[in-house]
Amino acid sequence: MAAPPALTLFLVKGRNMKFAGLFLVFFGLLICQALADTSEHDFIVREKRNTRLCLTKKILTVNGKFPGETIYARKGDTVIVRVHNKAKYNVTIHWHGLSQPRNPWSDGPEYITQCPIQPGANFTYRLFFSEEEGTIWWHAHSGWDRATVHGAIIVHPRKGTVSPYRKPYKEIPIILGEWWKADVREVIAESIQTGAGANISDAFTINGQPGDLYPCSNQSTFTLKVKHGKTYLLRVINAAITTEFFFAIAGHRLTVVGNDASYTKPYTVDFIMITPGQTYDLLVKADSNVGGRYYIAARSYSSTVGIPFDNTTTTAVLEYAVSANTPAFPFLPDYKNTTAASQFVAGVRSLATEAHPVDVPQTIDERILITVSVNLLSCEPGRNCSGPNGDRLSASLNNISFVTPTTDLLEAYYKNTSGVFGTGFPDQPPLFFNFTGENLPGFLLFPKTATEVRVVEYNTSLEIVFQGTNLLARENHPMHLHGNSFYVVGRGFGNFDKDKDPLNYNLVDPAYKNTVGVARSGWAAIRFRAQNPGVWFMHCHLDQHMVWGMNTVFIVKNGNGPKESLLPPPPDMPPC
């Protein structure tokens, strides 16, 4: 924005240049404030009866909706959300993909950045939008409540700016989810009690509906009505608890233009693979010459071998005109097609233009190698456990299975309370071996249990390499970091080679994400600058693995001055 003529003259001819510089800063702040808005929402959390698959049961909802309502914001806005817990369970809400600068108090994971909101209590979340532009989402971060407590967040460009692609005719959230006939709280409670894996879901859903291929479902199938020649923006979110998806639309190609609230180079494909926690923005042109009806479909990408998974398919309908004809069905890769999944992921690149630049750390201050494993814990004396060999299933990062504290870890850090967590999360695994080999020694299966975090100095350029292992289950792991997005600079299969693999990193236009899939028997490398002081949870977004302990916490210390320091806690933080 050009300065007014009078201001320009003042800057050129004025004597007090220091004052002029301060005036410009103040003037710029006024402009930013004028372009940002504050909006407010009330979230009423309560149970509601819902019918799916011929069965009615109570589910936890926000404002009686499943999925919950969509929040709309602009880049730079502030959104206030007052959560009123009218249910009989504790609950928290996480704003997935929102970096929340200096404000982990409103991030949401229970016992990490807050104590849960107890029945009958309230808490006000303060959401600070900064760099995000595109699609993120919100969900419960307490137990498995997010199975039904979730919704989209759509972040439009700041006022006075536009997105890099032509404005679509309409934009539609497409939320992929899972449905159990049983109470989802009982599903995970049984798993924890027995030490076995949780029962698989009974159906998948698109915008809360299973679709035509399930019993008692075809009357409620989600339908997207389109006009020929128009372009639609689908904001696809994987809100599933345990499932990665292949997703496609019959007769129509998908052009990826964004992921995890960051623009990408246009990338046209027949299908996508999306992990829990991830979002993709897809442009779809209604260009079928024959019109009619076409299935929108999603089904599992299951990278494991010998482990049960839900092999059903959820559908919605893209419809040009009402018709009695059966919709055409899209091609979806086979459930086990790791090659198809990996090839799709490899094609996603940041837009990297002058208006939407990248800022990839070209050098690093610290590299952390983290092994990602499914493990066992010994069955406690006097219990009967149903995991392999009569033990309990668990999971770990660097051979530490995270133990969630019973009080708020963020508050403990802020008040310097001892005994809640340790600071010994290591920068490498305790033992190097052929992580992706066969017939690994049994003693490697049993990790340490602890609440260990990693403390990082402000502005550290970090590289984290997630190394998958074959200890108990070869599986793709979607790793999510709260409070930060990161560049996915490299990925591959087998064991990471610290001397050779960095030579092939993409430091020009890597995807910018908040959730990265670590390939089955493979690795993924991410880079970011630790410039967000606070306490930030990092975990696998397959919630079974999170419950088992595939988590840790990064604490980013304060920098210099108040703008590089953690904000003080709000007065209404829930008590434990």
Coordinates of C-alpha atoms in Angstrom, one line a residue:
M1 CA 0.0 0.0 0.0
A2 CA 1.5 3.3 -1.0
A3 CA 1.9 6.0 1.6
P4 CA -0.2 9.2 1.2
P5 CA 1.5 12.1 -0.6
A6 CA 1.7 14.2 2.6
L7 CA 3.3 11.3 4.5
T8 CA 5.8 10.7 1.7
L9 CA 6.8 14.3 1.7
F10 CA 7.2 14.1 5.5
L11 CA 9.4 11.1 5.2
V12 CA 11.6 12.6 2.6
K13 CA 12.0 16.1 4.0
G14 CA 11.4 15.5 7.7
R15 CA 14.3 15.8 10.1
N16 CA 13.3 13.2 12.7
M17 CA 13.7 9.9 10.7
K18 CA 13.4 7.8 13.9
F19 CA 10.0 9.3 14.5
A20 CA 9.1 8.7 10.9
G21 CA 10.0 5.0 11.2
L22 CA 7.9 4.6 14.3
F23 CA 5.0 6.4 12.6
L24 CA 5.2 3.9 9.7
V25 CA 5.2 0.9 12.1
F26 CA 2.1 2.3 13.9
F27 CA 0.4 3.1 10.6
G28 CA 1.0 -0.5 9.4
L29 CA -0.4 -1.9 12.6
L30 CA -3.5 0.2 12.2
I31 CA -3.9 -1.1 8.7
C32 CA -3.6 -4.8 9.8
Q33 CA -6.1 -4.2 12.6
A34 CA -8.5 -2.6 10.1
L35 CA -8.2 -5.7 7.9
A36 CA -8.8 -8.2 10.7
D37 CA -12.1 -9.1 12.4
T38 CA -13.2 -10.7 15.6
S39 CA -16.1 -13.2 15.6
E40 CA -17.7 -15.1 18.4
H41 CA -19.3 -18.6 18.6
D42 CA -21.1 -20.7 21.3
F43 CA -20.4 -24.4 21.3
I44 CA -23.0 -26.4 23.4
V45 CA -21.6 -29.9 23.9
R46 CA -24.4 -32.4 24.7
E47 CA -25.6 -35.8 23.7
K48 CA -28.1 -36.3 21.0
R49 CA -29.8 -39.4 19.6
N50 CA -28.8 -40.2 16.1
T51 CA -29.7 -43.1 13.8
R52 CA -27.3 -44.8 11.4
L53 CA -27.2 -48.3 10.0
C54 CA -30.7 -49.1 11.3
L55 CA -29.7 -48.3 14.9
T56 CA -30.3 -45.3 17.1
K57 CA -27.8 -44.4 19.8
K58 CA -26.7 -41.3 21.7
I59 CA -23.6 -39.5 20.4
L60 CA -21.8 -36.4 21.7
T61 CA -22.4 -33.3 19.5
V62 CA -21.7 -29.6 19.3
N63 CA -25.0 -27.6 19.0
G64 CA -26.8 -30.8 18.2
K65 CA -25.0 -31.3 14.8
F66 CA -23.0 -34.1 13.3
P67 CA -20.6 -33.0 11.9
G68 CA -20.5 -29.8 13.8
E69 CA -20.8 -26.3 12.4
T70 CA -18.3 -24.7 10.1
I71 CA -16.3 -21.8 11.4
Y72 CA -15.4 -19.1 8.8
A73 CA -12.5 -16.7 9.3
R74 CA -10.0 -14.6 7.4
K75 CA -6.3 -14.7 7.7
G76 CA -5.3 -12.6 10.7
D77 CA -8.7 -12.8 12.4
T78 CA -9.4 -13.6 16.0
V79 CA -12.3 -16.0 16.8
I80 CA -13.8 -16.4 20.3
V81 CA -15.4 -19.8 21.0
R82 CA -17.3 -20.3 24.3
V83 CA -17.6 -24.0 25.0
H84 CA -20.5 -25.0 27.4
N85 CA -20.2 -28.6 28.5
K86 CA -23.8 -29.9 28.9
A87 CA -22.7 -33.5 28.6
K88 CA -21.9 -36.0 31.4
Y89 CA -18.2 -36.4 30.3
N90 CA -15.1 -34.2 30.4
V91 CA -14.3 -32.6 27.1
T92 CA -11.8 -30.4 25.4
I93 CA -11.6 -28.9 21.8
H94 CA -8.5 -28.7 19.6
W95 CA -8.2 -26.3 16.7
H96 CA -6.2 -28.6 14.4
G97 CA -3.7 -26.7 12.2
L98 CA -4.1 -23.4 14.0
S99 CA -0.6 -22.3 15.2
Q100 CA -2.0 -20.2 18.0
P101 CA 1.0 -17.8 18.3
R102 CA 2.2 -17.7 21.9
N103 CA -1.2 -19.0 23.0
P104 CA -1.1 -22.8 23.8
W105 CA -3.6 -22.1 26.5
S106 CA -6.3 -22.4 23.8
D107 CA -4.8 -25.3 22.0
G108 CA -6.9 -28.0 23.6
P109 CA -5.3 -31.4 24.2
E110 CA -6.5 -32.6 27.6
Y111 CA -3.8 -32.7 30.4
I112 CA -1.2 -31.3 27.9
T113 CA -2.3 -27.7 27.6
Q114 CA -5.4 -27.7 29.8
C115 CA -7.4 -29.6 32.3
P116 CA -10.7 -30.8 30.7
I117 CA -13.9 -28.9 30.8
Q118 CA -15.9 -30.7 33.4
P119 CA -19.7 -31.4 33.1
G120 CA -21.6 -28.2 33.7
A121 CA -18.6 -26.0 33.3
N122 CA -17.5 -23.5 30.6
F123 CA -14.3 -22.4 28.9
T124 CA -13.6 -19.7 26.4
Y125 CA -11.1 -20.5 23.6
R126 CA -9.3 -17.6 22.0
L127 CA -8.2 -18.5 18.4
F128 CA -5.5 -16.4 16.9
F129 CA -5.3 -16.9 13.1
S130 CA -1.9 -16.0 11.7
E131 CA -0.4 -17.7 8.6
E132 CA -3.2 -20.1 7.9
E133 CA -5.1 -19.8 4.6
G134 CA -7.3 -22.6 3.4
T135 CA -8.8 -25.5 5.3
I136 CA -8.2 -26.6 8.9
W137 CA -10.7 -28.1 11.4
W138 CA -11.7 -28.4 15.0
H139 CA -12.3 -31.6 17.0
A140 CA -12.5 -32.9 20.5
H141 CA -9.2 -33.8 22.0
S142 CA -10.4 -35.9 24.9
G143 CA -10.6 -39.7 24.6
W144 CA -12.2 -40.7 21.3
D145 CA -14.8 -38.0 21.5
R146 CA -13.7 -36.5 18.2
A147 CA -15.5 -39.4 16.4
T148 CA -18.6 -37.2 16.4
V149 CA -17.3 -33.9 17.8
H150 CA -15.6 -32.2 14.9
G151 CA -16.2 -29.6 12.1
A152 CA -14.5 -27.6 9.4
I153 CA -12.6 -24.2 9.7
I154 CA -12.4 -22.3 6.4
V155 CA -9.8 -19.5 6.4
H156 CA -10.2 -17.1 3.5
P157 CA -7.5 -14.6 2.4
R158 CA -7.1 -11.4 4.4
K159 CA -9.3 -8.5 3.3
G160 CA -7.8 -6.8 0.2
T161 CA -6.1 -10.0 -1.0
V162 CA -7.2 -13.0 -3.1
S163 CA -6.4 -16.6 -3.4
P164 CA -4.1 -17.7 -6.2
Y165 CA -6.8 -19.6 -8.1
R166 CA -10.0 -18.3 -9.7
K167 CA -12.9 -18.0 -7.3
P168 CA -15.0 -21.2 -7.5
Y169 CA -18.7 -21.2 -8.0
K170 CA -19.2 -22.8 -4.6
E171 CA -17.0 -24.3 -1.8
I172 CA -18.2 -27.4 0.1
P173 CA -16.6 -29.1 3.1
I174 CA -16.3 -32.8 2.7
I175 CA -15.6 -34.5 6.0
L176 CA -14.6 -38.1 6.1
G177 CA -15.4 -40.0 9.3
E178 CA -16.0 -43.3 11.0
W179 CA -19.1 -44.8 12.6
W180 CA -19.5 -47.5 15.2
K181 CA -22.8 -49.1 16.2
A182 CA -21.5 -49.3 19.7
D183 CA -20.8 -46.3 22.0
V184 CA -17.4 -45.1 20.9
R185 CA -16.4 -44.5 24.5
E186 CA -17.1 -48.1 25.3
V187 CA -15.0 -49.2 22.2
I188 CA -11.8 -47.5 23.4
A189 CA -12.5 -48.4 27.1
E190 CA -12.7 -52.1 26.2
S191 CA -9.4 -51.8 24.3
I192 CA -7.7 -50.1 27.2
Q193 CA -9.1 -52.7 29.7
T194 CA -8.1 -55.8 27.6
G195 CA -4.9 -54.5 26.1
A196 CA -6.0 -55.5 22.7
G197 CA -6.7 -53.4 19.6
A198 CA -10.1 -51.6 19.4
N199 CA -12.9 -53.1 17.4
I200 CA -13.0 -51.8 13.8
S201 CA -15.6 -49.3 12.7
D202 CA -18.9 -50.5 11.2
A203 CA -19.0 -47.8 8.5
F204 CA -17.3 -44.8 7.1
T205 CA -19.1 -41.5 6.5
I206 CA -19.1 -38.5 4.2
N207 CA -20.5 -35.4 6.0
G208 CA -21.9 -37.7 8.6
Q209 CA -23.7 -40.1 6.3
P210 CA -22.6 -43.6 5.4
G211 CA -24.1 -43.6 1.8
D212 CA -25.9 -46.0 -0.5
L213 CA -23.8 -49.1 0.1
Y214 CA -24.8 -49.5 3.8
P215 CA -28.2 -50.7 5.2
C216 CA -30.8 -48.1 6.1
S217 CA -28.6 -45.3 4.5
N218 CA -29.6 -44.5 1.0
Q219 CA -32.3 -42.0 1.9
S220 CA -29.8 -39.8 3.7
T221 CA -26.8 -40.0 1.4
F222 CA -25.0 -36.6 1.0
T223 CA -25.7 -35.2 -2.4
L224 CA -23.7 -32.4 -4.1
K225 CA -25.9 -30.8 -6.8
V226 CA -23.8 -29.2 -9.5
K227 CA -24.3 -27.0 -12.6
H228 CA -22.5 -28.0 -15.9
G229 CA -19.4 -25.9 -16.6
K230 CA -19.0 -24.6 -13.0
T231 CA -16.0 -25.2 -10.8
Y232 CA -16.4 -26.3 -7.2
L233 CA -13.9 -26.2 -4.4
L234 CA -14.1 -29.3 -2.1
R235 CA -12.4 -28.8 1.3
V236 CA -11.7 -32.4 2.2
I237 CA -11.0 -33.3 5.8
N238 CA -10.1 -36.7 7.2
A239 CA -11.7 -36.7 10.7
A240 CA -11.6 -40.5 11.0
I241 CA -10.2 -42.0 14.2
T242 CA -8.2 -44.9 12.8
T243 CA -8.4 -44.9 9.0
E244 CA -6.5 -43.4 6.1
F245 CA -8.5 -43.0 2.9
F246 CA -8.3 -43.2 -0.8
F247 CA -10.9 -40.7 -2.2
A248 CA -12.2 -40.1 -5.7
I249 CA -15.1 -38.9 -7.8
A250 CA -16.4 -41.0 -10.8
G251 CA -15.9 -39.2 -14.1
H252 CA -14.1 -36.2 -12.7
R253 CA -10.5 -35.4 -12.0
L254 CA -9.3 -33.6 -8.9
T255 CA -6.9 -30.7 -8.9
V256 CA -5.1 -30.2 -5.5
V257 CA -4.6 -26.5 -4.8
G258 CA -4.1 -26.6 -1.0
N259 CA -3.2 -28.8 1.9
D260 CA -3.3 -28.1 5.6
A261 CA -4.1 -24.4 5.1
S262 CA -1.3 -23.8 2.7
Y263 CA -1.5 -23.3 -1.1
T264 CA 0.1 -25.9 -3.4
K265 CA 1.1 -26.0 -7.0
P266 CA -2.0 -27.2 -9.0
Y267 CA -1.7 -31.0 -9.1
T268 CA -4.4 -32.9 -11.1
V269 CA -5.0 -36.5 -10.1
D270 CA -7.7 -39.2 -10.3
F271 CA -7.6 -39.9 -6.5
I272 CA -6.0 -38.7 -3.3
M273 CA -4.8 -40.5 -0.2
I274 CA -5.5 -38.6 3.0
T275 CA -4.5 -39.5 6.5
P276 CA -6.4 -38.6 9.7
G277 CA -5.7 -35.0 10.5
Q278 CA -4.9 -33.9 7.0
T279 CA -6.9 -31.6 4.7
Y280 CA -6.8 -31.1 1.0
D281 CA -8.4 -28.4 -1.1
L282 CA -9.6 -29.8 -4.4
L283 CA -11.0 -28.0 -7.5
V284 CA -13.5 -30.1 -9.4
K285 CA -15.0 -28.9 -12.7
A286 CA -18.5 -30.1 -13.5
D287 CA -17.6 -30.9 -17.1
S288 CA -19.3 -34.2 -17.8
N289 CA -20.9 -34.2 -21.2
V290 CA -23.6 -36.7 -20.3
G291 CA -24.6 -35.2 -16.9
G292 CA -26.3 -37.6 -14.6
R293 CA -25.1 -38.8 -11.2
Y294 CA -21.6 -39.9 -10.0
Y295 CA -20.4 -41.4 -6.8
I296 CA -18.0 -39.6 -4.6
A297 CA -16.4 -42.5 -2.7
A298 CA -13.8 -43.2 0.0
R299 CA -12.4 -46.4 1.4
S300 CA -9.4 -47.5 3.5
Y301 CA -5.8 -47.4 2.7
S302 CA -4.6 -50.1 5.1
S303 CA -0.9 -50.4 5.1
T304 CA -0.7 -53.2 7.7
V305 CA -0.6 -56.9 7.1
G306 CA -2.7 -59.4 9.1
I307 CA -4.5 -56.8 11.1
P308 CA -8.3 -56.4 10.7
F309 CA -9.6 -53.2 9.1
D310 CA -12.9 -51.8 7.9
N311 CA -13.1 -52.7 4.2
T312 CA -16.4 -51.0 3.5
T313 CA -16.8 -48.0 1.2
T314 CA -18.6 -44.7 1.9
T315 CA -20.3 -42.8 -0.8
A316 CA -21.9 -39.4 -1.6
V317 CA -23.4 -38.4 -4.9
L318 CA -22.4 -35.6 -7.3
E319 CA -25.5 -34.9 -9.2
Y320 CA -26.2 -32.8 -12.4
A321 CA -29.9 -33.7 -12.5
V322 CA -32.2 -36.0 -10.5
S323 CA -32.2 -39.4 -12.0
A324 CA -33.2 -43.0 -11.1
N325 CA -30.1 -44.4 -12.6
T326 CA -27.4 -45.9 -10.4
P327 CA -24.5 -43.5 -10.1
A328 CA -21.2 -44.3 -11.9
F329 CA -18.5 -45.6 -9.5
P330 CA -14.9 -44.2 -9.4
F331 CA -11.7 -46.1 -9.5
L332 CA -10.1 -46.4 -6.1
P333 CA -6.7 -48.2 -5.5
D334 CA -6.6 -51.4 -3.7
Y335 CA -6.7 -51.2 0.1
K336 CA -3.0 -52.3 0.3
N337 CA -1.6 -50.2 -2.5
T338 CA 1.3 -48.4 -0.8
T339 CA 2.8 -47.5 -4.2
A340 CA -0.4 -45.5 -5.2
A341 CA -0.5 -43.8 -1.8
S342 CA 3.2 -42.8 -1.9
Q343 CA 3.1 -41.6 -5.5
F344 CA 0.2 -39.3 -4.8
V345 CA 1.9 -37.8 -1.7
A346 CA 5.2 -37.3 -3.6
G347 CA 3.5 -35.0 -6.1
V348 CA 2.3 -32.4 -3.6
R349 CA 4.4 -29.2 -3.7
S350 CA 4.1 -25.8 -2.1
L351 CA 3.0 -23.0 -4.4
A352 CA 6.2 -21.0 -3.8
T353 CA 5.4 -17.7 -5.5
E354 CA 6.2 -14.1 -4.6
A355 CA 2.7 -13.7 -3.0
H356 CA 2.9 -17.1 -1.2
P357 CA 6.6 -17.7 -0.6
V358 CA 8.3 -20.6 1.2
D359 CA 10.8 -20.2 4.0
V360 CA 12.5 -23.6 4.3
P361 CA 15.4 -23.7 6.7
Q362 CA 18.4 -24.3 4.4
T363 CA 20.6 -25.2 7.3
I364 CA 19.7 -26.7 10.7
D365 CA 20.8 -26.2 14.3
E366 CA 19.5 -29.6 15.5
R367 CA 18.4 -32.9 14.0
I368 CA 16.2 -35.3 16.0
L369 CA 15.8 -38.9 14.8
I370 CA 12.6 -40.4 16.2
T371 CA 11.7 -44.0 15.9
V372 CA 7.9 -44.6 15.5
S373 CA 6.9 -48.0 16.8
V374 CA 4.0 -50.2 17.9
N375 CA 5.1 -52.2 21.0
L376 CA 4.0 -54.3 23.9
L377 CA 3.8 -53.7 27.7
S378 CA 3.8 -56.6 30.1
C379 CA 0.4 -57.6 31.4
E380 CA 0.1 -56.5 35.0
P381 CA -0.1 -59.3 37.6
G382 CA -3.6 -60.6 38.2
R383 CA -4.9 -59.3 34.9
N384 CA -5.8 -61.2 31.7
C385 CA -4.6 -59.3 28.7
S386 CA -5.7 -59.9 25.1
G387 CA -2.7 -58.5 23.2
P388 CA -0.1 -60.6 21.5
N389 CA 1.5 -63.3 23.8
G390 CA -0.9 -62.3 26.6
D391 CA 0.6 -58.8 26.9
R392 CA -0.8 -55.3 26.3
L393 CA -0.4 -53.4 23.0
S394 CA 1.4 -50.1 23.3
A395 CA 3.3 -47.6 21.1
S396 CA 6.3 -45.4 21.5
L397 CA 8.6 -42.6 20.1
N398 CA 12.3 -43.3 20.6
N399 CA 11.3 -46.3 22.7
I400 CA 9.4 -44.2 25.2
S401 CA 5.7 -44.8 25.6
F402 CA 4.3 -41.5 26.7
V403 CA 2.3 -41.4 29.9
T404 CA -0.3 -38.7 30.0
P405 CA -0.1 -36.7 33.2
T406 CA -3.1 -36.3 35.5
T407 CA -2.6 -32.5 35.7
D408 CA -2.0 -29.8 33.1
L409 CA 1.5 -30.1 31.7
L410 CA 1.5 -26.5 30.4
E411 CA 0.5 -25.1 33.7
A412 CA 3.2 -27.1 35.4
Y413 CA 5.8 -25.7 33.0
Y414 CA 4.5 -22.1 33.4
K415 CA 4.5 -22.3 37.2
N416 CA 7.8 -24.4 37.3
T417 CA 6.0 -27.2 39.1
S418 CA 8.3 -30.2 39.5
G419 CA 7.3 -33.9 39.3
V420 CA 4.8 -33.6 36.4
F421 CA 7.2 -34.3 33.5
G422 CA 10.8 -34.9 32.7
T423 CA 12.9 -33.2 30.0
G424 CA 14.7 -36.3 28.8
F425 CA 13.2 -37.0 25.5
P426 CA 16.2 -38.0 23.4
D427 CA 17.4 -36.8 20.0
Q428 CA 17.9 -40.4 18.8
P429 CA 16.7 -43.9 19.8
P430 CA 18.5 -45.7 22.6
L431 CA 19.6 -48.4 20.1
F432 CA 20.3 -48.4 16.4
F433 CA 19.3 -51.5 14.5
N434 CA 17.8 -52.4 11.2
F435 CA 14.6 -50.6 11.9
T436 CA 12.7 -51.9 8.9
G437 CA 14.2 -55.4 8.9
E438 CA 12.7 -58.8 9.4
N439 CA 12.6 -61.0 12.6
L440 CA 13.6 -58.3 15.0
P441 CA 14.7 -59.3 18.5
G442 CA 11.9 -59.6 21.0
F443 CA 13.5 -57.5 23.7
L444 CA 13.1 -54.5 21.5
L445 CA 9.3 -54.8 21.8
F446 CA 9.0 -53.5 25.3
P447 CA 9.5 -49.7 25.7
K448 CA 10.1 -47.5 28.7
T449 CA 7.0 -45.7 30.1
A450 CA 7.4 -42.0 31.1
T451 CA 6.3 -38.4 30.6
E452 CA 9.3 -37.1 28.8
V453 CA 9.4 -33.9 26.7
R454 CA 11.9 -32.1 24.5
V455 CA 12.9 -28.6 25.4
V456 CA 14.0 -26.4 22.5
E457 CA 15.5 -22.9 22.4
Y458 CA 13.6 -20.2 20.7
N459 CA 14.3 -19.8 17.0
T460 CA 16.1 -23.1 16.7
S461 CA 16.1 -24.5 13.1
L462 CA 14.9 -28.1 13.7
E463 CA 14.9 -31.1 11.5
I464 CA 12.9 -34.1 12.7
V465 CA 13.3 -37.4 11.0
F466 CA 10.5 -39.9 11.8
Q467 CA 11.8 -43.4 11.3
G468 CA 9.2 -46.2 11.0
T469 CA 10.0 -49.5 12.5
N470 CA 8.8 -53.1 11.9
L471 CA 8.8 -54.0 15.5
L472 CA 5.2 -55.3 15.8
A473 CA 3.3 -53.7 12.9
R474 CA 4.4 -52.1 9.7
E475 CA 2.1 -49.2 9.2
N476 CA 1.8 -45.7 7.9
H477 CA 1.8 -43.2 10.8
P478 CA 0.3 -39.7 10.4
M479 CA 2.4 -37.6 12.8
H480 CA 0.8 -34.3 13.9
L481 CA 2.6 -31.4 15.6
H482 CA 0.5 -28.8 17.4
G483 CA 1.4 -25.1 17.3
N484 CA 3.6 -25.4 14.2
S485 CA 3.4 -26.2 10.5
F486 CA 6.5 -27.7 8.9
Y487 CA 8.1 -28.4 5.5
V488 CA 8.3 -32.1 4.5
V489 CA 11.7 -32.0 2.9
G490 CA 12.2 -35.7 2.4
R491 CA 10.7 -39.1 2.6
G492 CA 11.6 -42.6 1.6
F493 CA 11.5 -46.3 2.3
G494 CA 13.9 -48.3 4.5
N495 CA 16.3 -46.8 7.0
F496 CA 17.2 -43.1 6.9
D497 CA 20.8 -42.5 5.9
K498 CA 22.0 -39.3 7.5
D499 CA 24.8 -38.9 5.0
K500 CA 23.0 -39.8 1.7
D501 CA 19.3 -39.0 2.1
P502 CA 19.7 -35.2 2.9
L503 CA 21.4 -34.8 -0.5
N504 CA 18.0 -35.5 -2.1
Y505 CA 16.0 -33.2 0.1
N506 CA 13.6 -30.7 -1.6
L507 CA 14.5 -27.3 -0.1
V508 CA 12.8 -25.4 -2.9
D509 CA 9.1 -26.1 -2.8
P510 CA 8.3 -28.9 -0.3
A511 CA 4.8 -29.4 1.0
Y512 CA 4.0 -27.3 4.1
K513 CA 1.9 -29.3 6.5
N514 CA 0.9 -29.9 10.1
T515 CA 0.4 -33.7 9.7
V516 CA 2.8 -35.9 7.8
G517 CA 2.4 -39.6 6.9
V518 CA 5.5 -41.7 7.8
A519 CA 5.4 -44.4 5.1
R520 CA 5.1 -48.1 6.0
S521 CA 8.7 -49.3 6.6
G522 CA 9.9 -45.9 5.8
W523 CA 10.9 -42.4 7.0
A524 CA 9.9 -38.7 6.6
A525 CA 12.0 -35.6 7.3
I526 CA 10.5 -32.3 8.3
R527 CA 12.0 -28.8 9.0
F528 CA 10.7 -25.8 10.8
R529 CA 11.9 -22.9 13.0
A530 CA 10.9 -23.1 16.6
Q531 CA 9.4 -19.6 16.8
N532 CA 6.2 -20.3 18.7
P533 CA 6.9 -20.3 22.5
G534 CA 4.8 -22.7 24.5
V535 CA 4.0 -26.4 25.1
W536 CA 3.1 -28.3 21.9
F537 CA 1.8 -31.8 21.7
M538 CA 3.2 -34.2 19.0
H539 CA 1.4 -37.5 18.3
C540 CA 0.3 -40.1 15.8
H541 CA -3.2 -39.1 14.6
L542 CA -4.3 -42.7 14.5
D543 CA -6.0 -42.3 17.9
Q544 CA -5.4 -45.9 18.9
H545 CA -1.7 -45.2 18.7
M546 CA -2.0 -42.0 20.6
V547 CA -3.8 -43.8 23.5
W548 CA -1.1 -46.4 23.5
G549 CA 1.6 -43.7 23.9
M550 CA 3.0 -42.7 20.5
N551 CA 3.3 -39.1 21.7
T552 CA 5.7 -36.6 23.1
V553 CA 5.7 -32.8 23.8
F554 CA 7.9 -30.0 22.5
I555 CA 8.5 -27.1 24.8
V556 CA 9.7 -24.0 23.0
K557 CA 11.3 -21.6 25.4
N558 CA 10.7 -17.8 25.3
G559 CA 12.9 -15.6 23.1
N560 CA 13.7 -12.0 23.7
G561 CA 11.0 -9.6 24.8
P562 CA 7.2 -10.0 25.1
K563 CA 6.5 -10.7 21.4
E564 CA 8.7 -13.8 21.7
S565 CA 7.2 -15.0 24.9
L566 CA 4.4 -17.2 26.1
L567 CA 1.2 -15.3 26.9
P568 CA -0.1 -15.5 30.5
P569 CA -3.0 -17.9 31.1
P570 CA -6.5 -16.6 30.8
P571 CA -8.4 -16.3 34.1
D572 CA -11.0 -19.1 33.3
M573 CA -8.7 -22.0 32.7
P574 CA -10.5 -25.2 33.8
P575 CA -9.2 -26.8 37.0
C576 CA -8.1 -30.4 37.3

